[in-house]
Each structure stands twice: as structure tokens, then as C-alpha cells.
Amino acid sequence: MASYNVKLLDYGGTRQIRRYGANITKKEREYVEQYDMEYTPDDGYIMKKRRVVDVTPKQKRPQDDDEKEDNKKSERPEFWKIKKLRENTNRAKGKIYEIARANVWEWFITLTFNPQIIDSIDYDRVKYVTSDFFHAMRKKYAPDLKYLIVPEFHLDGKKYHFHGILSNIGNMPMYDSGLTFNSKVVYNLTTWRFGFSTATQVTDTRRVASYITKYITKELCAVTDGRHRYLNSSNCDRPRVYEYNMSSEEYSEALEGIYDNIGHMKTIKIPYTKNKVEYIEIDDF
């Protein structure tokens, strides 16, 4: 198994270094080609479809002494439920943040649903309607449209609305609502006919990446278990990721030449583990 303790994420213009207190172990992936065969009277069996399948054996990760002890305590099922929920939430946040950071965004939008038109309590329904809307926008107005859309609960904890970030909006129609927010003109999307909409221009892509990630909460993840928690267009860029196993001396030496480019540093402890992560933000150089 491979392992690393330093990860570099290149977002194209900015970079982020993550240094882990304890090594992260990765399984080597194994893939095989599988074929679907079809019989025809003239040609016999012919290959109909080829696909590559991940056949990596599932393996439980090593457990530390604390986890082994917790596993013995059957009276603590709630602990494991909370732990799994936290892991799912952090995983969703991480994927959303990486997509948001790796792209340049122009618009921040909010989409709500009129209950007389759409049952906004039905997550699958509102997600489908929203996804279909953006497919239609790409087809009719903006073939290069990029979008990243995340759900949020209303204050009642039952209904959903969506927030999103867009770029390359082409000829998507918007009109000035006559309102402003934080000195920005608030626009409405004229083609959004399922409820109310707002759109304001983005001035800081890194900041909006952090902002949109905050909408993914434990409560939201708990009720959307097993379902996609965000929508994104296929043309969204992803960060280039590099992983290293470095000694303290090698790590210090690698940082020597970039001290002037470091913009922000912080260290956090990973909940339910003995690990911690040091984050370093680096401006392009």
C-alpha cells in the first residue's frame, strides 16, 4: 500500500499544501477490462461493449487501540453513527470546495421553489428539476456554461432551495431587479419559472468557494444519505493533486523557496482520529 503525509493541490493560480501529522495510507487500485458479448447468426459472438472495472479488494483500514476499544462497546452505536455522518459531510465538503477552487466564477445565484409549482420537501424532485434547468440553459443559451449547485434547508428544516456559482453564462437572460446587496446589483433569472431567483456578480473566487461549501451541513447530509449532494457541469476543472511522503527535513527544505508566497496557514485536528492537518495557502509564483 502507498502512503503520503503531504498533499499539494494546484488550483491553477493558487496552490494549497496539506501536511498530515500521521501518514495517510492508500490502497493501490486494480482495474480489469470486462466485455459484453452478443451472439448473431452471421458472425457468432461479437464484442458489444467494453468497460474498465475497479476490482480492488475491499480492505478494512487499520484501527488504533481507541477504535478497537470502541468497537467492543456495543452500547455506543450512536458514536459510530455520528462518526460516519461527520465523515460523509467532510467528504462532500471537500469535493465541493475543490471544484469551486479550481474554477473562476462570475455569478452567485440562489434558486427557491414556489410550493404551488414544486413540492420543495421532495429532494429528489427539486434536484431533478434544477439539473434539467441547467441542461436546458446549456443547450439553448450557454453551451460553455459552468455551474456548481448545492442545496440548503429552509429554516423549517424541511424545504429545500439551492445556491450556486456560474461562469460562461453566454446569453442566459437576466434582468436588474432594482435591488442591491452589499453594494452589488441583484439580478433575477428570467428563465427560472419554479420560484424566486437572485444573481449577483462574484468578485473573489477563493472566498466564494469557502462560502458555498458552508451550506453542506451534517443535518443536510443526514437526510440525503446515499444521494448526490451537489450538481456540477461536466466541464468544471479539477485541481491537479500531488502526494508525497516527506521527512521533516525534506518538508522544511521544500518550503524555503516559497515563504514569500505563503498567504495563510492553519492547523486543525481531524475529529475522531489522532491525526491533524496543517494547511498552507500559496499564491501563484
GROMACS .gro file of N, CA and C in nm, residues 6-157:
model
  456
    6VAL      N    1   0.209   1.449   0.278
    6VAL     CA    2   0.199   1.583   0.222
    6VAL      C    3   0.121   1.575   0.091
    7LYS      N    4   0.023   1.663   0.078
    7LYS     CA    5  -0.056   1.671  -0.046
    7LYS      C    6  -0.050   1.813  -0.099
    8LEU      N    7  -0.023   1.827  -0.228
    8LEU     CA    8  -0.022   1.958  -0.294
    8LEU      C    9  -0.138   1.961  -0.392
    9LEU      N   10  -0.225   2.060  -0.378
    9LEU     CA   11  -0.337   2.079  -0.471
    9LEU      C   12  -0.313   2.206  -0.550
   10ASP      N   13  -0.300   2.190  -0.681
   10ASP     CA   14  -0.276   2.303  -0.772
   10ASP      C   15  -0.410   2.342  -0.834
   11TYR      N   16  -0.460   2.460  -0.795
   11TYR     CA   17  -0.590   2.506  -0.843
   11TYR      C   18  -0.577   2.594  -0.967
   12GLY      N   19  -0.457   2.609  -1.018
   12GLY     CA   20  -0.438   2.693  -1.135
   12GLY      C   21  -0.441   2.839  -1.097
   13GLY      N   22  -0.332   2.891  -1.047
   13GLY     CA   23  -0.326   3.030  -1.000
   13GLY      C   24  -0.300   3.038  -0.852
   14THR      N   25  -0.350   2.942  -0.777
   14THR     CA   26  -0.320   2.930  -0.634
   14THR      C   27  -0.295   2.783  -0.604
   15ARG      N   28  -0.224   2.759  -0.495
   15ARG     CA   29  -0.193   2.622  -0.454
   15ARG      C   30  -0.219   2.609  -0.304
   16GLN      N   31  -0.245   2.486  -0.264
   16GLN     CA   32  -0.266   2.459  -0.122
   16GLN      C   33  -0.184   2.336  -0.084
   17ILE      N   34  -0.109   2.348   0.024
   17ILE     CA   35  -0.033   2.235   0.078
   17ILE      C   36  -0.105   2.185   0.203
   18ARG      N   37  -0.118   2.052   0.213
   18ARG     CA   38  -0.173   1.991   0.333
   18ARG      C   39  -0.070   1.893   0.387
   19ARG      N   40  -0.027   1.917   0.510
   19ARG     CA   41   0.068   1.827   0.573
   19ARG      C   42  -0.001   1.756   0.689
   20TYR      N   43   0.002   1.623   0.685
   20TYR     CA   44  -0.068   1.541   0.784
   20TYR      C   45   0.028   1.498   0.894
   21GLY      N   46  -0.021   1.500   1.017
   21GLY     CA   47   0.062   1.457   1.130
   21GLY      C   48   0.095   1.309   1.124
   22ALA      N   49   0.003   1.228   1.074
   22ALA     CA   50   0.025   1.085   1.056
   22ALA      C   51   0.000   1.050   0.909
   23ASN      N   52   0.075   0.955   0.857
   23ASN     CA   53   0.065   0.918   0.717
   23ASN      C   54  -0.076   0.871   0.680
   24ILE      N   55  -0.119   0.905   0.559
   24ILE     CA   56  -0.244   0.858   0.502
   24ILE      C   57  -0.211   0.739   0.412
   25THR      N   58  -0.273   0.626   0.437
   25THR     CA   59  -0.245   0.505   0.361
   25THR      C   60  -0.347   0.490   0.249
   26LYS      N   61  -0.299   0.458   0.130
   26LYS     CA   62  -0.385   0.441   0.014
   26LYS      C   63  -0.368   0.301  -0.042
   27LYS      N   64  -0.481   0.239  -0.079
   27LYS     CA   65  -0.473   0.111  -0.148
   27LYS      C   66  -0.439   0.135  -0.294
   28GLU      N   67  -0.353   0.050  -0.348
   28GLU     CA   68  -0.327   0.055  -0.491
   28GLU      C   69  -0.451   0.004  -0.564
   29ARG      N   70  -0.498   0.079  -0.662
   29ARG     CA   71  -0.619   0.041  -0.734
   29ARG      C   72  -0.588  -0.066  -0.838
   30GLU      N   73  -0.680  -0.159  -0.855
   30GLU     CA   74  -0.666  -0.265  -0.955
   30GLU      C   75  -0.786  -0.257  -1.050
   31TYR      N   76  -0.758  -0.260  -1.179
   31TYR     CA   77  -0.863  -0.248  -1.280
   31TYR      C   78  -0.852  -0.363  -1.380
   32VAL      N   79  -0.966  -0.409  -1.429
   32VAL     CA   80  -0.968  -0.509  -1.535
   32VAL      C   81  -1.066  -0.463  -1.643
   33GLU      N   82  -1.046  -0.514  -1.764
   33GLU     CA   83  -1.139  -0.487  -1.872
   33GLU      C   84  -1.244  -0.598  -1.877
   34GLN      N   85  -1.369  -0.561  -1.886
   34GLN     CA   86  -1.476  -0.656  -1.900
   34GLN      C   87  -1.551  -0.630  -2.031
   35TYR      N   88  -1.605  -0.738  -2.088
   35TYR     CA   89  -1.669  -0.726  -2.218
   35TYR      C   90  -1.809  -0.786  -2.214
   36ASP      N   91  -1.901  -0.721  -2.282
   36ASP     CA   92  -2.033  -0.778  -2.306
   36ASP      C   93  -2.032  -0.837  -2.447
   37MET      N   94  -2.072  -0.963  -2.457
   37MET     CA   95  -2.072  -1.032  -2.586
   37MET      C   96  -2.216  -1.049  -2.636
   38GLU      N   97  -2.231  -1.041  -2.767
   38GLU     CA   98  -2.362  -1.057  -2.828
   38GLU      C   99  -2.353  -1.159  -2.942
   39TYR      N  100  -2.449  -1.250  -2.946
   39TYR     CA  101  -2.448  -1.354  -3.050
   39TYR      C  102  -2.532  -1.310  -3.170
   40THR      N  103  -2.478  -1.328  -3.289
   40THR     CA  104  -2.552  -1.303  -3.413
   40THR      C  105  -2.538  -1.425  -3.502
   41PRO      N  106  -2.641  -1.462  -3.574
   41PRO     CA  107  -2.635  -1.583  -3.660
   41PRO      C  108  -2.522  -1.575  -3.763
   42ASP      N  109  -2.492  -1.455  -3.814
   42ASP     CA  110  -2.392  -1.442  -3.919
   42ASP      C  111  -2.249  -1.445  -3.866
   43ASP      N  112  -2.228  -1.374  -3.757
   43ASP     CA  113  -2.092  -1.356  -3.707
   43ASP      C  114  -2.062  -1.432  -3.579
   44GLY      N  115  -2.160  -1.498  -3.522
   44GLY     CA  116  -2.137  -1.565  -3.395
   44GLY      C  117  -2.130  -1.465  -3.282
   45TYR      N  118  -2.042  -1.491  -3.185
   45TYR     CA  119  -2.029  -1.400  -3.071
   45TYR      C  120  -1.936  -1.284  -3.108
   46ILE      N  121  -1.984  -1.164  -3.087
   46ILE     CA  122  -1.902  -1.046  -3.112
   46ILE      C  123  -1.906  -0.957  -2.987
   47MET      N  124  -1.798  -0.878  -2.972
   47MET     CA  125  -1.791  -0.789  -2.857
   47MET      C  126  -1.887  -0.672  -2.877
   48LYS      N  127  -1.974  -0.651  -2.780
   48LYS     CA  128  -2.072  -0.543  -2.791
   48LYS      C  129  -2.027  -0.419  -2.716
   49LYS      N  130  -1.967  -0.438  -2.598
   49LYS     CA  131  -1.931  -0.322  -2.516
   49LYS      C  132  -1.809  -0.359  -2.432
   50ARG      N  133  -1.719  -0.262  -2.414
   50ARG     CA  134  -1.603  -0.281  -2.327
   50ARG      C  135  -1.608  -0.179  -2.215
   51ARG      N  136  -1.573  -0.221  -2.096
   51ARG     CA  137  -1.569  -0.127  -1.984
   51ARG      C  138  -1.456  -0.165  -1.890
   52VAL      N  139  -1.405  -0.067  -1.819
   52VAL     CA  140  -1.299  -0.088  -1.722
   52VAL      C  141  -1.361  -0.086  -1.583
   53VAL      N  142  -1.333  -0.189  -1.505
   53VAL     CA  143  -1.397  -0.206  -1.375
   53VAL      C  144  -1.292  -0.208  -1.265
   54ASP      N  145  -1.320  -0.135  -1.156
   54ASP     CA  146  -1.232  -0.135  -1.040
   54ASP      C  147  -1.257  -0.264  -0.961
   55VAL      N  148  -1.154  -0.348  -0.949
   55VAL     CA  149  -1.168  -0.475  -0.876
   55VAL      C  150  -1.079  -0.477  -0.752
   56THR      N  151  -1.044  -0.359  -0.702
   56THR     CA  152  -0.961  -0.351  -0.583
   56THR      C  153  -1.030  -0.421  -0.467
   57PRO      N  154  -0.965  -0.518  -0.404
   57PRO     CA  155  -1.028  -0.585  -0.289
   57PRO      C  156  -1.060  -0.487  -0.178
   58LYS      N  157  -1.177  -0.500  -0.123
   58LYS     CA  158  -1.213  -0.414  -0.010
   58LYS      C  159  -1.136  -0.460   0.113
   59GLN      N  160  -1.080  -0.364   0.182
   59GLN     CA  161  -0.999  -0.396   0.298
   59GLN      C  162  -1.025  -0.294   0.407
   60LYS      N  163  -1.046  -0.342   0.525
   60LYS     CA  164  -1.070  -0.252   0.636
   60LYS      C  165  -0.941  -0.179   0.671
   61ARG      N  166  -0.954  -0.052   0.699
   61ARG     CA  167  -0.835   0.024   0.734
   61ARG      C  168  -0.788  -0.017   0.874
   62PRO      N  169  -0.658  -0.005   0.903
   62PRO     CA  170  -0.609  -0.041   1.035
   62PRO      C  171  -0.678   0.042   1.143
   63GLN      N  172  -0.704  -0.020   1.255
   63GLN     CA  173  -0.769   0.051   1.366
   63GLN      C  174  -0.669   0.074   1.477
   64ASP      N  175  -0.678   0.190   1.537
   64ASP     CA  176  -0.592   0.215   1.652
   64ASP      C  177  -0.658   0.156   1.776
   65ASP      N  178  -0.586   0.163   1.889
   65ASP     CA  179  -0.635   0.099   2.012
   65ASP      C  180  -0.766   0.159   2.059
   66ASP      N  181  -0.783   0.291   2.040
   66ASP     CA  182  -0.907   0.355   2.084
   66ASP      C  183  -1.026   0.302   2.006
   67GLU      N  184  -1.008   0.285   1.874
   67GLU     CA  185  -1.118   0.236   1.792
   67GLU      C  186  -1.153   0.092   1.825
   68LYS      N  187  -1.049   0.011   1.851
   68LYS     CA  188  -1.075  -0.128   1.888
   68LYS      C  189  -1.157  -0.135   2.016
   69GLU      N  190  -1.124  -0.048   2.108
   69GLU     CA  191  -1.198  -0.046   2.234
   69GLU      C  192  -1.342  -0.002   2.211
   70ASP      N  193  -1.360   0.099   2.123
   70ASP     CA  194  -1.496   0.146   2.094
   70ASP      C  195  -1.579   0.038   2.025
   71ASN      N  196  -1.513  -0.043   1.942
   71ASN     CA  197  -1.587  -0.149   1.874
   71ASN      C  198  -1.640  -0.253   1.971
   72LYS      N  199  -1.574  -0.266   2.083
   72LYS     CA  200  -1.616  -0.364   2.184
   72LYS      C  201  -1.736  -0.316   2.263
   73LYS      N  202  -1.763  -0.188   2.255
   73LYS     CA  203  -1.868  -0.129   2.337
   73LYS      C  204  -1.996  -0.118   2.255
   74SER      N  205  -2.071  -0.224   2.256
   74SER     CA  206  -2.192  -0.227   2.175
   74SER      C  207  -2.295  -0.127   2.222
   75GLU      N  208  -2.275  -0.073   2.343
   75GLU     CA  209  -2.371   0.024   2.394
   75GLU      C  210  -2.347   0.163   2.336
   76ARG      N  211  -2.255   0.175   2.241
   76ARG     CA  212  -2.223   0.306   2.183
   76ARG      C  213  -2.251   0.312   2.033
   77PRO      N  214  -2.362   0.261   1.986
   77PRO     CA  215  -2.388   0.268   1.840
   77PRO      C  216  -2.402   0.411   1.791
   78GLU      N  217  -2.447   0.502   1.877
   78GLU     CA  218  -2.464   0.641   1.835
   78GLU      C  219  -2.331   0.706   1.800
   79PHE      N  220  -2.225   0.662   1.867
   79PHE     CA  221  -2.091   0.715   1.839
   79PHE      C  222  -2.055   0.689   1.693
   80TRP      N  223  -2.078   0.566   1.647
   80TRP     CA  224  -2.040   0.530   1.511
   80TRP      C  225  -2.131   0.596   1.409
   81LYS      N  226  -2.256   0.615   1.444
   81LYS     CA  227  -2.348   0.685   1.355
   81LYS      C  228  -2.302   0.829   1.334
   82ILE      N  229  -2.265   0.895   1.442
   82ILE     CA  230  -2.218   1.033   1.434
   82ILE      C  231  -2.086   1.040   1.357
   83LYS      N  232  -1.998   0.943   1.380
   83LYS     CA  233  -1.868   0.940   1.313
   83LYS      C  234  -1.885   0.926   1.162
   84LYS      N  235  -1.974   0.835   1.120
   84LYS     CA  236  -1.998   0.815   0.977
   84LYS      C  237  -2.058   0.941   0.915
   85LEU      N  238  -2.151   1.004   0.985
   85LEU     CA  239  -2.214   1.125   0.933
   85LEU      C  240  -2.111   1.235   0.916
   86ARG      N  241  -2.023   1.249   1.013
   86ARG     CA  242  -1.919   1.352   1.004
   86ARG      C  243  -1.826   1.325   0.886
   87GLU      N  244  -1.790   1.199   0.865
   87GLU     CA  245  -1.702   1.164   0.754
   87GLU      C  246  -1.769   1.194   0.620
   88ASN      N  247  -1.898   1.159   0.608
   88ASN     CA  248  -1.971   1.186   0.484
   88ASN      C  249  -1.981   1.336   0.457
   89THR      N  250  -2.006   1.412   0.564
   89THR     CA  251  -2.016   1.557   0.550
   89THR      C  252  -1.884   1.617   0.505
   90ASN      N  253  -1.776   1.576   0.568
   90ASN     CA  254  -1.644   1.628   0.533
   90ASN      C  255  -1.605   1.589   0.391
   91ARG      N  256  -1.644   1.468   0.351
   91ARG     CA  257  -1.612   1.423   0.215
   91ARG      C  258  -1.685   1.508   0.111
   92ALA      N  259  -1.814   1.535   0.136
   92ALA     CA  260  -1.890   1.618   0.043
   92ALA      C  261  -1.835   1.760   0.039
   93LYS      N  262  -1.803   1.815   0.155
   93LYS     CA  263  -1.746   1.949   0.160
   93LYS      C  264  -1.615   1.956   0.082
   94GLY      N  265  -1.532   1.853   0.099
   94GLY     CA  266  -1.403   1.853   0.032
   94GLY      C  267  -1.416   1.851  -0.120
   95LYS      N  268  -1.508   1.769  -0.173
   95LYS     CA  269  -1.527   1.762  -0.317
   95LYS      C  270  -1.580   1.894  -0.372
   96ILE      N  271  -1.677   1.953  -0.301
   96ILE     CA  272  -1.734   2.080  -0.346
   96ILE      C  273  -1.629   2.190  -0.343
   97TYR      N  274  -1.553   2.195  -0.236
   97TYR     CA  275  -1.451   2.300  -0.224
   97TYR      C  276  -1.347   2.289  -0.335
   98GLU      N  277  -1.304   2.169  -0.365
   98GLU     CA  278  -1.200   2.152  -0.467
   98GLU      C  279  -1.249   2.193  -0.605
   99ILE      N  280  -1.375   2.159  -0.636
   99ILE     CA  281  -1.430   2.203  -0.766
   99ILE      C  282  -1.442   2.355  -0.768
  100ALA      N  283  -1.492   2.412  -0.658
  100ALA     CA  284  -1.512   2.557  -0.652
  100ALA      C  285  -1.379   2.632  -0.663
  101ARG      N  286  -1.274   2.581  -0.598
  101ARG     CA  287  -1.145   2.649  -0.601
  101ARG      C  288  -1.076   2.638  -0.736
  102ALA      N  289  -1.103   2.531  -0.810
  102ALA     CA  290  -1.030   2.506  -0.934
  102ALA      C  291  -1.085   2.582  -1.054
  103ASN      N  292  -1.193   2.659  -1.034
  103ASN     CA  293  -1.256   2.731  -1.145
  103ASN      C  294  -1.272   2.879  -1.111
  104VAL      N  295  -1.285   2.960  -1.215
  104VAL     CA  296  -1.310   3.103  -1.198
  104VAL      C  297  -1.460   3.125  -1.216
  105TRP      N  298  -1.524   3.187  -1.117
  105TRP     CA  299  -1.669   3.205  -1.119
  105TRP      C  300  -1.707   3.350  -1.138
  106GLU      N  301  -1.822   3.371  -1.201
  106GLU     CA  302  -1.867   3.507  -1.232
  106GLU      C  303  -1.995   3.546  -1.159
  107TRP      N  304  -2.078   3.446  -1.126
  107TRP     CA  305  -2.208   3.474  -1.067
  107TRP      C  306  -2.237   3.382  -0.949
  108PHE      N  307  -2.299   3.439  -0.846
  108PHE     CA  308  -2.351   3.361  -0.734
  108PHE      C  309  -2.503   3.370  -0.739
  109ILE      N  310  -2.571   3.254  -0.736
  109ILE     CA  311  -2.716   3.254  -0.753
  109ILE      C  312  -2.786   3.182  -0.638
  110THR      N  313  -2.912   3.217  -0.619
  110THR     CA  314  -3.000   3.147  -0.526
  110THR      C  315  -3.130   3.115  -0.600
  111LEU      N  316  -3.175   2.991  -0.587
  111LEU     CA  317  -3.297   2.945  -0.654
  111LEU      C  318  -3.393   2.888  -0.550
  112THR      N  319  -3.513   2.942  -0.543
  112THR     CA  320  -3.614   2.891  -0.450
  112THR      C  321  -3.730   2.830  -0.529
  113PHE      N  322  -3.820   2.763  -0.458
  113PHE     CA  323  -3.931   2.693  -0.522
  113PHE      C  324  -4.065   2.741  -0.468
  114ASN      N  325  -4.154   2.769  -0.560
  114ASN     CA  326  -4.292   2.803  -0.524
  114ASN      C  327  -4.365   2.672  -0.491
  115PRO      N  328  -4.414   2.654  -0.368
  115PRO     CA  329  -4.478   2.528  -0.330
  115PRO      C  330  -4.601   2.495  -0.413
  116GLN      N  331  -4.659   2.596  -0.479
  116GLN     CA  332  -4.774   2.569  -0.565
  116GLN      C  333  -4.731   2.508  -0.700
  117ILE      N  334  -4.602   2.515  -0.727
  117ILE     CA  335  -4.550   2.460  -0.853
  117ILE      C  336  -4.469   2.333  -0.828
  118ILE      N  337  -4.382   2.336  -0.728
  118ILE     CA  338  -4.293   2.225  -0.698
  118ILE      C  339  -4.298   2.194  -0.548
  119ASP      N  340  -4.307   2.068  -0.515
  119ASP     CA  341  -4.301   2.026  -0.374
  119ASP      C  342  -4.155   2.033  -0.329
  120SER      N  343  -4.120   2.142  -0.260
  120SER     CA  344  -3.981   2.165  -0.224
  120SER      C  345  -3.936   2.079  -0.106
  121ILE      N  346  -4.022   1.994  -0.054
  121ILE     CA  347  -3.982   1.898   0.051
  121ILE      C  348  -3.922   1.772  -0.014
  122ASP      N  349  -3.957   1.748  -0.138
  122ASP     CA  350  -3.910   1.630  -0.212
  122ASP      C  351  -3.774   1.660  -0.272
  123TYR      N  352  -3.667   1.613  -0.206
  123TYR     CA  353  -3.531   1.645  -0.250
  123TYR      C  354  -3.503   1.592  -0.391
  124ASP      N  355  -3.542   1.469  -0.418
  124ASP     CA  356  -3.515   1.411  -0.549
  124ASP      C  357  -3.584   1.491  -0.660
  125ARG      N  358  -3.704   1.539  -0.632
  125ARG     CA  359  -3.779   1.616  -0.731
  125ARG      C  360  -3.712   1.750  -0.759
  126VAL      N  361  -3.677   1.826  -0.655
  126VAL     CA  362  -3.618   1.958  -0.678
  126VAL      C  363  -3.478   1.945  -0.739
  127LYS      N  364  -3.407   1.838  -0.704
  127LYS     CA  365  -3.275   1.818  -0.765
  127LYS      C  366  -3.288   1.788  -0.913
  128TYR      N  367  -3.386   1.707  -0.949
  128TYR     CA  368  -3.408   1.674  -1.090
  128TYR      C  369  -3.448   1.799  -1.169
  129VAL      N  370  -3.540   1.879  -1.116
  129VAL     CA  371  -3.586   1.999  -1.184
  129VAL      C  372  -3.469   2.096  -1.204
  130THR      N  373  -3.386   2.110  -1.102
  130THR     CA  374  -3.273   2.203  -1.111
  130THR      C  375  -3.170   2.154  -1.212
  131SER      N  376  -3.140   2.026  -1.209
  131SER     CA  377  -3.045   1.970  -1.305
  131SER      C  378  -3.097   1.986  -1.448
  132ASP      N  379  -3.224   1.958  -1.468
  132ASP     CA  380  -3.284   1.971  -1.601
  132ASP      C  381  -3.282   2.116  -1.649
  133PHE      N  382  -3.301   2.210  -1.558
  133PHE     CA  383  -3.298   2.352  -1.593
  133PHE      C  384  -3.161   2.390  -1.649
  134PHE      N  385  -3.054   2.347  -1.583
  134PHE     CA  386  -2.921   2.388  -1.629
  134PHE      C  387  -2.881   2.315  -1.757
  135HIS      N  388  -2.928   2.194  -1.775
  135HIS     CA  389  -2.905   2.129  -1.904
  135HIS      C  390  -2.972   2.208  -2.016
  136ALA      N  391  -3.092   2.257  -1.990
  136ALA     CA  392  -3.164   2.337  -2.090
  136ALA      C  393  -3.092   2.469  -2.117
  137MET      N  394  -3.037   2.531  -2.012
  137MET     CA  395  -2.964   2.657  -2.030
  137MET      C  396  -2.840   2.637  -2.117
  138ARG      N  397  -2.770   2.526  -2.097
  138ARG     CA  398  -2.651   2.499  -2.178
  138ARG      C  399  -2.690   2.475  -2.324
  139LYS      N  400  -2.801   2.408  -2.343
  139LYS     CA  401  -2.845   2.376  -2.480
  139LYS      C  402  -2.893   2.499  -2.555
  140LYS      N  403  -2.964   2.588  -2.486
  140LYS     CA  404  -3.029   2.700  -2.555
  140LYS      C  405  -2.949   2.829  -2.552
  141TYR      N  406  -2.882   2.858  -2.439
  141TYR     CA  407  -2.821   2.991  -2.423
  141TYR      C  408  -2.669   2.990  -2.403
  142ALA      N  409  -2.616   2.886  -2.340
  142ALA     CA  410  -2.476   2.893  -2.298
  142ALA      C  411  -2.410   2.756  -2.307
  143PRO      N  412  -2.360   2.718  -2.425
  143PRO     CA  413  -2.302   2.584  -2.441
  143PRO      C  414  -2.179   2.559  -2.355
  144ASP      N  415  -2.109   2.666  -2.313
  144ASP     CA  416  -1.990   2.651  -2.231
  144ASP      C  417  -2.018   2.680  -2.083
  145LEU      N  418  -2.144   2.685  -2.045
  145LEU     CA  419  -2.181   2.717  -1.908
  145LEU      C  420  -2.115   2.622  -1.809
  146LYS      N  421  -2.056   2.680  -1.705
  146LYS     CA  422  -2.006   2.604  -1.591
  146LYS      C  423  -2.096   2.633  -1.472
  147TYR      N  424  -2.126   2.529  -1.394
  147TYR     CA  425  -2.206   2.553  -1.274
  147TYR      C  426  -2.171   2.453  -1.165
  148LEU      N  427  -2.187   2.498  -1.043
  148LEU     CA  428  -2.175   2.414  -0.924
  148LEU      C  429  -2.289   2.456  -0.833
  149ILE      N  430  -2.380   2.362  -0.804
  149ILE     CA  431  -2.504   2.392  -0.733
  149ILE      C  432  -2.514   2.304  -0.608
  150VAL      N  433  -2.547   2.365  -0.494
  150VAL     CA  434  -2.560   2.289  -0.369
  150VAL      C  435  -2.694   2.322  -0.304
  151PRO      N  436  -2.754   2.227  -0.232
  151PRO     CA  437  -2.881   2.251  -0.165
  151PRO      C  438  -2.862   2.313  -0.026
  152GLU      N  439  -2.968   2.373   0.023
  152GLU     CA  440  -2.972   2.422   0.160
  152GLU      C  441  -3.113   2.404   0.214
  153PHE      N  442  -3.123   2.372   0.342
  153PHE     CA  443  -3.252   2.367   0.409
  153PHE      C  444  -3.308   2.507   0.432
  154HIS      N  445  -3.440   2.520   0.422
  154HIS     CA  446  -3.506   2.638   0.475
  154HIS      C  447  -3.496   2.633   0.628
  155LEU      N  448  -3.536   2.740   0.693
  155LEU     CA  449  -3.533   2.745   0.839
  155LEU      C  450  -3.624   2.639   0.901
  156ASP      N  451  -3.725   2.594   0.826
  156ASP     CA  452  -3.816   2.493   0.883
  156ASP      C  453  -3.754   2.353   0.883
  157GLY      N  454  -3.634   2.337   0.822
  157GLY     CA  455  -3.569   2.208   0.822
  157GLY      C  456  -3.636   2.104   0.736
   0.00000   0.00000   0.00000
